[in-house]
Short mmCIF file of C-alpha atoms and ligand atoms in Angstrom, two decimals:
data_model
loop_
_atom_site.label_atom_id
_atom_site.label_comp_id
_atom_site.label_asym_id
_atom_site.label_seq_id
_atom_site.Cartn_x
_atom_site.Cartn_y
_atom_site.Cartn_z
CA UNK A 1263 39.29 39.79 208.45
CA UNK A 1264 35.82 39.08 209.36
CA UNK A 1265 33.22 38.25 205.81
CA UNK A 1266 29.89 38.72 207.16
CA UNK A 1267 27.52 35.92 205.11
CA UNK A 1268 23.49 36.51 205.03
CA UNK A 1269 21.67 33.06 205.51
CA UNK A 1270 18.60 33.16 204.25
CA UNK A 1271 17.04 29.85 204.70
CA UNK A 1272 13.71 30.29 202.97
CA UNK A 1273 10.63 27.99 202.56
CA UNK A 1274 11.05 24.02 202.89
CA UNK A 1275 14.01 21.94 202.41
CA UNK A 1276 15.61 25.85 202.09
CA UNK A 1277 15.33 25.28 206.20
CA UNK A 1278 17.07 22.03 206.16
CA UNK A 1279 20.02 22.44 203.13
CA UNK A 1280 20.75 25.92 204.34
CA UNK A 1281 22.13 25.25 208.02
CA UNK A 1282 23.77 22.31 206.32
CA UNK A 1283 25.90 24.49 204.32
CA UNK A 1284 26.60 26.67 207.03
CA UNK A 1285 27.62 23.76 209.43
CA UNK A 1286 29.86 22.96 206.75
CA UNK A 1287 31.82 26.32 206.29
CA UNK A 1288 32.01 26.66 210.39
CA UNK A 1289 33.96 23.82 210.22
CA UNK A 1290 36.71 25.45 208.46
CA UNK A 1291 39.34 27.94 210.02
CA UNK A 1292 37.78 30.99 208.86
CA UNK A 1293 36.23 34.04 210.62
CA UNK A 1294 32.56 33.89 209.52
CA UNK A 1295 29.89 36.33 210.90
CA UNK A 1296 26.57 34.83 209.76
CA UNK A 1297 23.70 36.56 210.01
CA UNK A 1298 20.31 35.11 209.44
CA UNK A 1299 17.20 36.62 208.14
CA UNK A 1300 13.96 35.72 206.99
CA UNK A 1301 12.14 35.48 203.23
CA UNK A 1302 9.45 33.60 201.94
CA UNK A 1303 6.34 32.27 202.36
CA UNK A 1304 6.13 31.35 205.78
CA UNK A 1305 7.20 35.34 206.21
CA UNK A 1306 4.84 36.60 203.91
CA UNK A 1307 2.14 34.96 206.28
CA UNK A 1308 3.83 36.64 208.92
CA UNK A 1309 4.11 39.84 207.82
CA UNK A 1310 2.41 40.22 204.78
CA UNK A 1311 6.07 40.81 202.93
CA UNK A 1312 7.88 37.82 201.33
CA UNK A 1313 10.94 39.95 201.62
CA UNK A 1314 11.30 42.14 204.33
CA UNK A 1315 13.29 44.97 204.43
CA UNK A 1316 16.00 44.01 206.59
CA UNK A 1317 16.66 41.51 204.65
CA UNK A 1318 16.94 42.91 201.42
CA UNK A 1319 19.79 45.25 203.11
CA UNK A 1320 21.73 42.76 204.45
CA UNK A 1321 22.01 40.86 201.22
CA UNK A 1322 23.02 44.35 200.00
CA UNK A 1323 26.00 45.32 202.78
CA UNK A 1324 26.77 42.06 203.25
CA UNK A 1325 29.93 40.44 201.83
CA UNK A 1326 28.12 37.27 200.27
CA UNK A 1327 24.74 35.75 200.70
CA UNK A 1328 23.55 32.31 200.91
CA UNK A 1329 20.11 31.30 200.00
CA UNK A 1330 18.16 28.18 200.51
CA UNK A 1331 14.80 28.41 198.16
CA UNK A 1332 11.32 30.05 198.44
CA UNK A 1333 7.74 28.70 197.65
CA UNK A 1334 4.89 30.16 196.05
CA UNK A 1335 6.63 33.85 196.80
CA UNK A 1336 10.33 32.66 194.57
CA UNK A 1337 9.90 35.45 192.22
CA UNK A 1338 9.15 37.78 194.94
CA UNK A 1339 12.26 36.62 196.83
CA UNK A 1340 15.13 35.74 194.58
CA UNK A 1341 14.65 38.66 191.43
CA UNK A 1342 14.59 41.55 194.12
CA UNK A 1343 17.90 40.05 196.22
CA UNK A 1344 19.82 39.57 193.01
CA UNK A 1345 19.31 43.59 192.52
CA UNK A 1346 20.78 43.78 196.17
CA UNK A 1347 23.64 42.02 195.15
CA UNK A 1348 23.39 43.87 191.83
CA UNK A 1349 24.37 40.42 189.81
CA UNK A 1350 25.16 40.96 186.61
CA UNK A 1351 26.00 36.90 185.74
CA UNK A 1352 24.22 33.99 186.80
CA UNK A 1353 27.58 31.28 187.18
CA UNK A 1354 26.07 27.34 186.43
CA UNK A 1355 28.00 24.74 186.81
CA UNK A 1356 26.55 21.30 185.23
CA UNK A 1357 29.00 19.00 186.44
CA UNK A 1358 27.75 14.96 186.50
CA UNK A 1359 29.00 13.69 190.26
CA UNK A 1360 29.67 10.33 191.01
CA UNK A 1361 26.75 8.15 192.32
CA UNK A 1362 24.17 9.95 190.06
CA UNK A 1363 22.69 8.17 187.23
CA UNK A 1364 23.70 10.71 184.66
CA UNK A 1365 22.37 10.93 181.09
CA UNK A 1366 26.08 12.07 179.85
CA UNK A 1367 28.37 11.31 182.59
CA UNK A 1368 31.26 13.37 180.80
CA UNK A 1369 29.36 16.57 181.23
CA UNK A 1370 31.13 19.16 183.13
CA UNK A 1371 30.50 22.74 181.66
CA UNK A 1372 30.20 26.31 183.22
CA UNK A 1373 27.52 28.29 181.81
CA UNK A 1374 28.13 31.86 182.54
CA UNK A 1375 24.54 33.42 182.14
CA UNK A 1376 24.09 37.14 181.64
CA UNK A 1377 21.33 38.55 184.42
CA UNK A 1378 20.20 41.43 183.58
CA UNK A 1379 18.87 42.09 180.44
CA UNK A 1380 17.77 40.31 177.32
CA UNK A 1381 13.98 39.47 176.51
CA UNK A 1382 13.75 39.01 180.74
CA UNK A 1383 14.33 42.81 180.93
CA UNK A 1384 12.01 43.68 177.89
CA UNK A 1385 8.40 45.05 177.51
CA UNK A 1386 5.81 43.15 176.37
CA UNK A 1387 2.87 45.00 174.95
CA UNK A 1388 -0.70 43.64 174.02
CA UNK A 1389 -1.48 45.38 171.23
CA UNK A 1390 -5.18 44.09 170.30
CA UNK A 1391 -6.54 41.21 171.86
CA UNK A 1392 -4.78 38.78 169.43
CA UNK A 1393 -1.16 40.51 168.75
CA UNK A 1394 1.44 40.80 171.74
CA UNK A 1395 4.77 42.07 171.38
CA UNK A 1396 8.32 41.84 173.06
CA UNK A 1397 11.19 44.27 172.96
CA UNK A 1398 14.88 42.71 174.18
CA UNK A 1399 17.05 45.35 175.24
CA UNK A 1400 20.91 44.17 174.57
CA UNK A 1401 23.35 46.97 175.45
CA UNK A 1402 27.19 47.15 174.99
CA UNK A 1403 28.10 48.29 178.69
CA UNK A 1404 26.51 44.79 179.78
CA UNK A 1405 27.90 42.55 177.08
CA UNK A 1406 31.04 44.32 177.89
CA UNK A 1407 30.71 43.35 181.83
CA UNK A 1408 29.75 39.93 181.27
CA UNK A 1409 32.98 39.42 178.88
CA UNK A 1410 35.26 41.39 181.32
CA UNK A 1411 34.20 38.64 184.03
CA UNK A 1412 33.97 35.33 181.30
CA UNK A 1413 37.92 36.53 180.83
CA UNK A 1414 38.78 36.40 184.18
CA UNK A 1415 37.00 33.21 184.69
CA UNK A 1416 38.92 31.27 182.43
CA UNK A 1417 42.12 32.49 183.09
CA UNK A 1418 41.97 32.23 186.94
CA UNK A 1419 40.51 28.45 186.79
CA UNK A 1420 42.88 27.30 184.12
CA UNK A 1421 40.48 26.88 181.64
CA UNK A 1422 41.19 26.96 177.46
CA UNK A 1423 38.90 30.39 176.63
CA UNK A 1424 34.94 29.90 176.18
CA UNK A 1425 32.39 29.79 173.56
CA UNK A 1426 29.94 32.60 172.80
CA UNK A 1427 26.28 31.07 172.57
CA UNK A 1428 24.11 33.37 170.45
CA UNK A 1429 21.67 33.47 167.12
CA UNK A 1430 22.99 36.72 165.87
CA UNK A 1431 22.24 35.03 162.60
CA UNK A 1432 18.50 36.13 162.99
CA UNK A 1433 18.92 38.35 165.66
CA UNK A 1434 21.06 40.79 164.04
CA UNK A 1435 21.04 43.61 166.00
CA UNK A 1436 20.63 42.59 169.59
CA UNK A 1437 22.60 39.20 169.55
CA UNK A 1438 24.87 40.59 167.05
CA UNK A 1439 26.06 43.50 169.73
CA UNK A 1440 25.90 40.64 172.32
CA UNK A 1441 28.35 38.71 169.83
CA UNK A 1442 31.01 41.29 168.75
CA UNK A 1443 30.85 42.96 172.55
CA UNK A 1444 31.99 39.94 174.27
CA UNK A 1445 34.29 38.79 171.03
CA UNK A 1446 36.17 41.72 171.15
CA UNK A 1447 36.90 41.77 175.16
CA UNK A 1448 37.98 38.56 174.79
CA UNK A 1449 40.39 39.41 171.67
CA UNK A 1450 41.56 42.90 173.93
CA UNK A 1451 42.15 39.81 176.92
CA UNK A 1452 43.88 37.24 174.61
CA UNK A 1453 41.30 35.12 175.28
CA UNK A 1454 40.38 32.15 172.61
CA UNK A 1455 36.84 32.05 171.52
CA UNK A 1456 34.65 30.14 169.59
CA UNK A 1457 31.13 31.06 168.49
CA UNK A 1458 28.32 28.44 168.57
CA UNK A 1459 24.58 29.22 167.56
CA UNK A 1460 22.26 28.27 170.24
CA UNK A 1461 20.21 25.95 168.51
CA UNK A 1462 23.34 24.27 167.26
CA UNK A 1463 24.67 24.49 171.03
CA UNK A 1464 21.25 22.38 172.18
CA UNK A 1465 22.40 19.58 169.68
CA UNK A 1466 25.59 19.41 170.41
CA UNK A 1467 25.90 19.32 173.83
CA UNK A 1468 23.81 16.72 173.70
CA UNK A 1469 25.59 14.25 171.52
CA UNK A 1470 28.59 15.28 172.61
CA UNK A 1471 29.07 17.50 175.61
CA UNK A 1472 33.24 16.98 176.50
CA UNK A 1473 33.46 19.62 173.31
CA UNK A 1474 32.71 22.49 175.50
CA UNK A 1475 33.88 23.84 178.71
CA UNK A 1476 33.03 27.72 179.33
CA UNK A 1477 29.84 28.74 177.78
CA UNK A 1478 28.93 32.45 177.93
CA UNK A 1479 25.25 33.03 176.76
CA UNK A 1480 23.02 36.06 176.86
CA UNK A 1481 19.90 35.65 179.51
CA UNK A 1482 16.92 33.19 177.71
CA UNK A 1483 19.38 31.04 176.54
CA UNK A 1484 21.78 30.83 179.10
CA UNK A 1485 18.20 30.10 181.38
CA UNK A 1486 17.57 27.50 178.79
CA UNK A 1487 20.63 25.70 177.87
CA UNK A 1488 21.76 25.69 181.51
CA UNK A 1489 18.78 23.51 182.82
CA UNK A 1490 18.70 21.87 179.68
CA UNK A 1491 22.35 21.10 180.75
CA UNK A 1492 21.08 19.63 184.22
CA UNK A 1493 19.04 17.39 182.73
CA UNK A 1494 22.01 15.96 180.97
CA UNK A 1495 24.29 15.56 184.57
CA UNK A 1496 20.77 14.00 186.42
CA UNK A 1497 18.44 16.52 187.72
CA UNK A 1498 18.46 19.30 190.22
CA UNK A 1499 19.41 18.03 193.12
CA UNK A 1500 23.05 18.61 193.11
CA UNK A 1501 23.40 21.81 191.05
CA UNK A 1502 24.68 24.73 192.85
CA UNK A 1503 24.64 28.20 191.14
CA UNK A 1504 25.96 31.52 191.57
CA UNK A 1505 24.49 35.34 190.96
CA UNK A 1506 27.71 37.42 190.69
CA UNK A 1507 27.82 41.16 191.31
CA UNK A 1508 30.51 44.03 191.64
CA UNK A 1509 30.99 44.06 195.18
CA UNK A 1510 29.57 41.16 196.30
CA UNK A 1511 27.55 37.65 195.52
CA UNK A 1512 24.75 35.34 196.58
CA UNK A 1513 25.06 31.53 196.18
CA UNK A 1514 21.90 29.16 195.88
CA UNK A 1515 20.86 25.65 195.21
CA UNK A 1516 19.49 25.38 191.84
CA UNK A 1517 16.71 23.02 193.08
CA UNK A 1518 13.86 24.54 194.88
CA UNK A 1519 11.84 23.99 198.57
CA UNK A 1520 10.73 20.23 197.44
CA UNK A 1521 7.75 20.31 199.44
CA UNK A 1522 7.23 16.52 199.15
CA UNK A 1523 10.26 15.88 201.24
CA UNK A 1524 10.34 18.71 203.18
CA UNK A 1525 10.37 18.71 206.85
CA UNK A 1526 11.05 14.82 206.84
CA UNK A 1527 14.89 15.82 207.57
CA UNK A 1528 16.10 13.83 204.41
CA UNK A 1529 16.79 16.62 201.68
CA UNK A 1530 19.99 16.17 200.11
CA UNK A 1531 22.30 18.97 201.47
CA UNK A 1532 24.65 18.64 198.17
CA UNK A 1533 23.55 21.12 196.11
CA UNK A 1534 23.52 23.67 198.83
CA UNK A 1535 27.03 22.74 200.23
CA UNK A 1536 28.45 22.82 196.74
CA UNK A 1537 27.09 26.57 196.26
CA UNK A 1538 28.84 27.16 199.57
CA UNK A 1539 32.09 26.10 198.25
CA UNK A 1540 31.75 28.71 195.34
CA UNK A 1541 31.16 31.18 197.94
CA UNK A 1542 34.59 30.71 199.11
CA UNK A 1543 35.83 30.70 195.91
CA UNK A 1544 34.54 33.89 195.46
CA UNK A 1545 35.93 35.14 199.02
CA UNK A 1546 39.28 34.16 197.90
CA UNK A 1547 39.64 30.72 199.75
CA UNK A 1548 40.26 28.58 196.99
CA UNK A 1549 41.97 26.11 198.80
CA UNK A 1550 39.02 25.58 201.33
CA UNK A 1551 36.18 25.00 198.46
CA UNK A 1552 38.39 22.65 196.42
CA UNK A 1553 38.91 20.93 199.47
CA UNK A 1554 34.81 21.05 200.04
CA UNK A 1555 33.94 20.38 196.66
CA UNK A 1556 36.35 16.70 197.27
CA UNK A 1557 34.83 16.23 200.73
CA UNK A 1558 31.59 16.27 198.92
CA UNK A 1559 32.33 14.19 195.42
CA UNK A 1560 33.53 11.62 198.17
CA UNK A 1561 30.30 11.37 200.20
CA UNK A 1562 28.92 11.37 196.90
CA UNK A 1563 30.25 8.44 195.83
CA UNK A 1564 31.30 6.28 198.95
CA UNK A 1565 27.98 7.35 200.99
CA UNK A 1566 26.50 8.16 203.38
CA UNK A 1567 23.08 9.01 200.55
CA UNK A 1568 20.43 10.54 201.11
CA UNK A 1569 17.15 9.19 199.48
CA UNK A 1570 17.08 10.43 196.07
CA UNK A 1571 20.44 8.91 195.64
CA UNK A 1572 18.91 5.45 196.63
CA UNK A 1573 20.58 5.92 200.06
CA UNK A 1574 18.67 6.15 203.74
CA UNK A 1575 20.68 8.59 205.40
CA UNK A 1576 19.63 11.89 206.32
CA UNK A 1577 20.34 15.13 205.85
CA UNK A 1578 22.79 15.51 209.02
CA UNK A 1579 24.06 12.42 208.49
CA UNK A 1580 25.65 13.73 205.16
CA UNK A 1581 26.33 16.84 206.11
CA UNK A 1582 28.41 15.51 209.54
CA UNK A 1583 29.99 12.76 207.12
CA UNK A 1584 31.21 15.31 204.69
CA UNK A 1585 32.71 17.46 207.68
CA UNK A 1586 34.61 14.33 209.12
CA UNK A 1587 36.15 14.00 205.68
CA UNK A 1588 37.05 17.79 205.62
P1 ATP B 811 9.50 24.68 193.90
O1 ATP B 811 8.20 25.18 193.41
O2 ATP B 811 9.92 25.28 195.20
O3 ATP B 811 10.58 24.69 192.86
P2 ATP B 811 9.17 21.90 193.23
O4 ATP B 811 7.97 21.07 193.58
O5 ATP B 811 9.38 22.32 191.83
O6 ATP B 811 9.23 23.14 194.23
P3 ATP B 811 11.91 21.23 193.44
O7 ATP B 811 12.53 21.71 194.69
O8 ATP B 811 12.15 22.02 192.20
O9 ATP B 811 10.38 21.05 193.73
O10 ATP B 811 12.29 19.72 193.27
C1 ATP B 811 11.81 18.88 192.23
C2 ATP B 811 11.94 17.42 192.65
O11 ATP B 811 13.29 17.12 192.98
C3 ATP B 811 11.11 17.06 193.90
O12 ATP B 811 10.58 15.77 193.75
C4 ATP B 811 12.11 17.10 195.01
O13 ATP B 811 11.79 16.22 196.07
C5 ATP B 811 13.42 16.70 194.35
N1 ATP B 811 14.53 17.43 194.98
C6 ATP B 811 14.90 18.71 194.74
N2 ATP B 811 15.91 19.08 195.52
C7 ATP B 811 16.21 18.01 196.28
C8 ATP B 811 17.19 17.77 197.31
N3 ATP B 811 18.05 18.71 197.70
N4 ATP B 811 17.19 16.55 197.89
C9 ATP B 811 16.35 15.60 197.50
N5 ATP B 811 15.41 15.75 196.55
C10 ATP B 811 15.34 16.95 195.93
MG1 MG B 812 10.90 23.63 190.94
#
């Protein structure tokens, strides 16, 4: 069976990481139609559009997407292709890799972020010039989605059940829903639980981050805690993420078009790779991205390195070195 993949380089190091990735999966044995198409700024100058049509609908027919990063135009870009893919949870891993000067080495945590509602799907109002208001919409039918997918998470990657981040303590009626919605699918799935409030969670994972695996959070938190999280496995630059829908998905470097570097041919092409990997995951071709995820903790930690990592190789030089090892 053919999977037709979207690549969508972007802006910046987006046009360096992103063929990276994709010289990485065409190394593997499977039949791969990619498709690229064009968003960003360097488009919008173009065209006036940062995302043209075409390539909103081929994020939306086809069977995953992978995205690089966008400039100025980010919101423009990535909020409107997550409807295509109609992503209901934001997957982030924050795993600390070998050669990275971590702040808690022992961090390795999956948050699974909710993506569609919350206070990022609420109205704010300005009442007078001096009051402003926010209403956070919580409903059952996505709490209930969220769960459904948390529960098949943990039992297809072996993992002990998850927490449930929340402050339903104050927020009684949204993040209470949130709270007994995803507690009860979870009870329904046999699935062990344990509920942690968020400001709690921030401690915690701080001091002590090996006492959680799976996190499942509604959307502000989940935004927060998961970067929060990156800080603790050292930075952006090798965090890959996820934006999970029904039918299908769109995978993206959590980092964005590092115009400092960009163009100089020495982005690291980690983060980007990585997110491929959980792109075949999510095809089904688990085999392939465990054995990409090792081909890249290897590089990772025996070289070639890119700059950031105190190394002077460049970005093909990783990528070809973590294809020889595949
Ligand atoms: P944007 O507005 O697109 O997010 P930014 O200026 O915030 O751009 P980021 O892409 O978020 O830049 O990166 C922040 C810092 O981390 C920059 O100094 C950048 O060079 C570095 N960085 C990010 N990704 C990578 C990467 N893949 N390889 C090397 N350095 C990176
Ligand atoms: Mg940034």
């Amino acid at each position: 069976m053919t999977h037709e993949i979207a690549v969508i380089p972007g802006d910046g190091i987006g046009q360096e990481v992103t063929p990276a990735a994709v010289e990485v999966l065409e190394t593997l044995a499977i039949d791969f139609e990619f498709v690229e198409a064009d968003a960003g700024d360097a488009v919008k100058e173009e065209t006036g559009e940062a995302l043209p049509q075409e390539t909103y609908d081929l994020a939306a027919s086809a069977d995953a997407t992978l995205f690089g990063a966008a400039g100025e135009t980010a919101a423009d870009v990535i909020l409107p292709l997550r409807t295509a893919v109609d992503s209901f949870v934001n997957v982030r891993p924050a795993k600390a890799y070998p050669g990275i000067d971590a702040v808690r080495p022992e961090t390795d945590l999956i948050f699974l972020r909710e993506n569609t509602e919350g206070v990022y799907a609420g109205h704010e109002d300005r009442l007078t010039r001096d009051v402003s208001t926010l209403t956070r919409v919580v409903t059952e039918s996505a709490s209930e989605r969220l769960a459904e997918f948390a529960c098949d998470y943990v039992a297809g990657d072996d993992h002990d059940g998850f927490s449930i981040v929340h402050k339903a303590n104050v927020m009684r009626e949204t993040d209470g829903l949130f709270r007994d919605t995803v507690k009860s699918v979870a009870d329904e799935n046999g699935v062990e639980t344990d509920q942690v409030l968020m400001d709690a969670f921030a401690t915690r994972v701080c001091l002590d981050p090996e006492q959680f695996d799976v996190v499942v959070c509604p959307n502000l938190a989940g935004d927060v805690l998961s970067d929060l999280a990156a800080g603790l496995v050292g930075g952006l630059g090798l965090l890959p993420s996820a934006n999970i829908g029904p039918d299908r998905a769109l995978f993206e470097p959590v980092h964005g078009t590092a115009p400092d570097i960009a163009g100089q041919g020495v982005a690291n092409p980690a983060a980007t790779i990585i997110s491929a990997a959980m792109l075949l995951e999510y095809l089904g071709y688990d085999e392939e991205s465990d054995a990409v995820h090792e081909a890249v903790e290897d590089t990772l930690e025996n070289g070639p390195r890119t700059p950031d990592l105190g190394g002077d190789a460049s970005t093909e030089d990783v990528t070809e070195a973590i294809g020889e090892r595949l």
